[in-house]
Amino acid sequence: MEIRLSCEKVELELEKKKILKNISLEVRSGEILALLGESGCGKSSLLKAMLGLYPLAKGKIFFQGKEIQNLPSHKRGISVVFQDLRLFPHLNVGENVGFSLELQKVPKAERKKRVEELLKLVQLGGYSERRIDSLSGGQMQRVAIARALALEPKILFFDEPTSALDPEMIGEVLDVIRDLAKEGLTMVIVTHEMSFAREVG
């Protein structure tokens, strides 16, 4: 399998404090890599550094063989589902999922078709007109996943996808991740939960 993403001796400093030191890793095409560790150890910071949200103090990041540490986030080919989801409460489910497609001026009919396909993929077929505040935590997590997939990323990051979810909702999210794995999607998942890391990684 080809190496899709790699870090070489990455170091990160925030407010003059060293957060990450000498981090190297490889993520191969179709692989699910779980970054496991206790809260506050720097997992999410590494994710944000790979996304381009934090500048590196040292090291290099490669994506499909090209250095990307100096590229802006939106040009890296990576999508992310953040811990706080960042859904738009004033938009319905379909509008949330299709938001990036609308920004790209994808025609309305094509956009609607793509949104329905994505919602079916995350087991939310027929939910397009639902209000965000009418959904359970697990359903909101799946809307956020569908929205991240709308950009057809080469790799998908998850930052603590099971945070604040009860066991049944965690099972729902796990099912979606397994479905995405069957589609061959490459994923990096930050978690502090050993059992979840064991299930997905």
Short mmCIF file of C-alpha atoms in Angstrom, two decimals:
data_model
loop_
_atom_site.label_atom_id
_atom_site.label_comp_id
_atom_site.label_asym_id
_atom_site.label_seq_id
_atom_site.Cartn_x
_atom_site.Cartn_y
_atom_site.Cartn_z
CA MET A 1 0.00 0.00 0.00
CA GLU A 2 1.24 3.47 -0.84
CA ILE A 3 2.02 5.94 1.94
CA ARG A 4 -0.78 8.50 1.84
CA LEU A 5 0.40 10.79 4.69
CA SER A 6 3.60 10.99 6.71
CA CYS A 7 5.24 13.18 9.33
CA GLU A 8 9.00 13.46 9.73
CA LYS A 9 10.41 14.66 13.07
CA VAL A 10 7.55 17.09 13.62
CA GLU A 11 7.84 19.59 16.48
CA LEU A 12 5.18 22.03 17.59
CA GLU A 13 5.33 24.97 19.96
CA LEU A 14 2.35 26.95 21.23
CA GLU A 15 2.84 30.09 23.34
CA LYS A 16 6.56 29.21 23.66
CA LYS A 17 5.69 25.81 25.14
CA LYS A 18 6.84 22.65 23.36
CA ILE A 19 3.73 20.55 22.67
CA LEU A 20 5.15 17.91 20.30
CA LYS A 21 8.72 16.70 19.94
CA ASN A 22 10.24 14.48 17.25
CA ILE A 23 6.96 12.93 15.99
CA SER A 24 7.21 10.65 12.95
CA LEU A 25 4.41 8.49 11.54
CA GLU A 26 3.07 6.99 8.33
CA VAL A 27 -0.53 6.45 7.21
CA ARG A 28 -0.95 4.09 4.27
CA SER A 29 -3.73 4.18 1.70
CA GLY A 30 -6.91 2.53 3.03
CA GLU A 31 -5.54 2.35 6.58
CA ILE A 32 -7.25 3.52 9.77
CA LEU A 33 -4.69 4.91 12.20
CA ALA A 34 -5.86 5.49 15.78
CA LEU A 35 -3.88 8.08 17.74
CA LEU A 36 -4.43 6.94 21.32
CA GLY A 37 -3.45 8.78 24.48
CA GLU A 38 -4.74 10.49 27.58
CA SER A 39 -6.37 13.92 27.39
CA GLY A 40 -3.85 16.75 27.05
CA CYS A 41 -0.99 14.67 25.62
CA GLY A 42 -1.00 16.47 22.24
CA LYS A 43 -3.07 14.18 19.97
CA SER A 44 -5.44 16.90 18.75
CA SER A 45 -2.53 19.32 18.39
CA LEU A 46 -0.80 16.85 16.05
CA LEU A 47 -4.02 16.54 14.05
CA LYS A 48 -4.27 20.33 13.73
CA ALA A 49 -0.61 20.57 12.73
CA MET A 50 -1.20 18.02 9.95
CA LEU A 51 -4.26 20.01 8.87
CA GLY A 52 -2.22 23.22 8.71
CA LEU A 53 -4.04 24.95 11.55
CA TYR A 54 -0.84 25.15 13.62
CA PRO A 55 2.56 26.04 12.08
CA LEU A 56 5.40 23.61 12.75
CA ALA A 57 8.47 24.59 14.73
CA LYS A 58 10.43 21.82 12.98
CA GLY A 59 9.87 18.85 10.70
CA LYS A 60 8.03 18.03 7.51
CA ILE A 61 4.60 16.69 6.51
CA PHE A 62 4.11 14.80 3.26
CA PHE A 63 0.82 14.02 1.52
CA GLN A 64 0.91 11.68 -1.47
CA GLY A 65 4.64 12.25 -1.75
CA LYS A 66 4.53 16.07 -1.70
CA GLU A 67 5.57 18.38 1.14
CA ILE A 68 2.49 20.18 2.46
CA GLN A 69 3.55 21.89 5.71
CA ASN A 70 3.58 25.26 3.94
CA LEU A 71 0.29 24.73 2.07
CA PRO A 72 -2.93 26.36 3.38
CA SER A 73 -5.43 23.96 4.97
CA HIS A 74 -7.96 24.04 2.13
CA LYS A 75 -5.35 22.87 -0.39
CA ARG A 76 -4.23 19.77 1.51
CA GLY A 77 -6.94 17.31 0.40
CA ILE A 78 -7.80 16.47 4.02
CA SER A 79 -11.21 16.81 5.70
CA VAL A 80 -11.85 16.74 9.44
CA VAL A 81 -14.70 16.02 11.82
CA PHE A 82 -13.95 18.19 14.85
CA GLN A 83 -14.84 17.22 18.41
CA ASP A 84 -17.37 20.08 18.65
CA LEU A 85 -18.78 19.15 15.17
CA ARG A 86 -19.23 22.83 14.12
CA LEU A 87 -22.62 22.26 12.47
CA PHE A 88 -24.63 25.33 11.47
CA PRO A 89 -27.77 25.45 13.69
CA HIS A 90 -29.65 27.77 11.29
CA LEU A 91 -29.27 25.30 8.37
CA ASN A 92 -31.09 21.99 8.05
CA VAL A 93 -29.29 18.65 7.67
CA GLY A 94 -29.09 18.77 3.86
CA GLU A 95 -27.89 22.38 3.84
CA ASN A 96 -25.16 21.53 6.36
CA VAL A 97 -23.93 18.59 4.31
CA GLY A 98 -24.07 20.54 1.03
CA PHE A 99 -22.54 23.76 2.38
CA SER A 100 -19.08 23.26 0.86
CA LEU A 101 -20.64 22.15 -2.43
CA GLU A 102 -22.65 25.36 -2.54
CA LEU A 103 -19.48 27.39 -1.94
CA GLN A 104 -17.95 25.57 -4.91
CA LYS A 105 -21.00 26.56 -6.99
CA VAL A 106 -22.02 22.96 -7.70
CA PRO A 107 -25.40 23.10 -9.53
CA LYS A 108 -28.43 22.67 -7.26
CA ALA A 109 -29.68 19.38 -8.77
CA GLU A 110 -26.24 17.80 -8.62
CA ARG A 111 -25.73 19.13 -5.08
CA LYS A 112 -29.05 17.63 -3.92
CA LYS A 113 -28.18 14.24 -5.44
CA ARG A 114 -24.74 14.23 -3.80
CA VAL A 115 -26.19 15.21 -0.41
CA GLU A 116 -28.71 12.36 -0.52
CA GLU A 117 -25.95 9.88 -1.44
CA LEU A 118 -23.83 11.06 1.49
CA LEU A 119 -26.72 10.89 3.94
CA LYS A 120 -27.46 7.31 2.87
CA LEU A 121 -23.78 6.47 3.33
CA VAL A 122 -23.95 7.62 6.98
CA GLN A 123 -27.32 5.88 7.54
CA LEU A 124 -29.36 9.11 7.50
CA GLY A 125 -31.27 8.71 4.24
CA GLY A 126 -34.39 10.92 4.22
CA TYR A 127 -33.06 13.29 6.92
CA SER A 128 -32.25 16.16 4.53
CA GLU A 129 -35.04 18.48 5.74
CA ARG A 130 -34.56 17.80 9.47
CA ARG A 131 -33.49 20.58 11.82
CA ILE A 132 -30.11 20.11 13.48
CA ASP A 133 -31.57 20.64 16.96
CA SER A 134 -33.98 17.72 16.40
CA LEU A 135 -31.13 15.19 16.11
CA SER A 136 -29.45 12.96 18.69
CA GLY A 137 -25.74 13.32 19.39
CA GLY A 138 -24.94 10.29 17.24
CA GLN A 139 -27.01 11.64 14.36
CA MET A 140 -25.26 15.02 14.56
CA GLN A 141 -21.91 13.24 14.47
CA ARG A 142 -23.00 11.43 11.29
CA VAL A 143 -24.14 14.71 9.68
CA ALA A 144 -20.68 16.13 10.42
CA ILE A 145 -19.09 13.06 8.80
CA ALA A 146 -21.28 13.46 5.69
CA ARG A 147 -20.34 17.14 5.46
CA ALA A 148 -16.63 16.27 5.67
CA LEU A 149 -17.06 13.66 2.93
CA ALA A 150 -18.75 16.16 0.59
CA LEU A 151 -15.33 17.48 -0.45
CA GLU A 152 -14.28 13.96 -1.49
CA PRO A 153 -11.14 14.02 0.68
CA LYS A 154 -8.22 11.67 0.13
CA ILE A 155 -8.01 11.26 3.90
CA LEU A 156 -10.45 11.97 6.75
CA PHE A 157 -9.48 13.02 10.28
CA PHE A 158 -11.65 12.50 13.36
CA ASP A 159 -10.96 14.40 16.59
CA GLU A 160 -12.46 12.46 19.53
CA PRO A 161 -15.51 11.21 17.56
CA THR A 162 -17.05 9.46 20.59
CA SER A 163 -16.75 12.37 23.02
CA ALA A 164 -19.98 12.86 25.03
CA LEU A 165 -21.78 9.99 23.23
CA ASP A 166 -23.53 7.16 25.07
CA PRO A 167 -22.63 3.52 24.16
CA GLU A 168 -25.48 3.13 21.65
CA MET A 169 -24.47 6.31 19.79
CA ILE A 170 -20.82 5.22 19.84
CA GLY A 171 -21.96 2.02 18.11
CA GLU A 172 -23.69 4.10 15.41
CA VAL A 173 -20.51 6.10 14.71
CA LEU A 174 -18.44 2.91 14.72
CA ASP A 175 -20.77 1.38 12.11
CA VAL A 176 -20.29 4.42 9.84
CA ILE A 177 -16.50 4.29 10.21
CA ARG A 178 -16.57 0.58 9.30
CA ASP A 179 -18.69 1.38 6.22
CA LEU A 180 -16.18 4.05 5.18
CA ALA A 181 -13.36 1.55 5.67
CA LYS A 182 -15.14 -0.83 3.26
CA GLU A 183 -15.14 2.03 0.72
CA GLY A 184 -11.34 2.18 1.11
CA LEU A 185 -11.21 5.61 2.78
CA THR A 186 -8.00 6.43 4.65
CA MET A 187 -8.67 7.72 8.18
CA VAL A 188 -6.82 9.09 11.20
CA ILE A 189 -8.79 8.96 14.44
CA VAL A 190 -7.79 10.74 17.66
CA THR A 191 -9.23 9.11 20.77
CA HIS A 192 -8.48 8.62 24.45
CA GLU A 193 -10.71 5.52 24.62
CA MET A 194 -8.74 2.27 24.41
CA SER A 195 -11.76 0.12 23.45
CA PHE A 196 -12.73 2.42 20.58
CA ALA A 197 -9.13 2.54 19.31
CA ARG A 198 -9.03 -1.26 19.38
CA GLU A 199 -12.28 -1.45 17.39
CA VAL A 200 -11.28 0.97 14.61
CA GLY A 201 -7.49 0.95 14.35
#
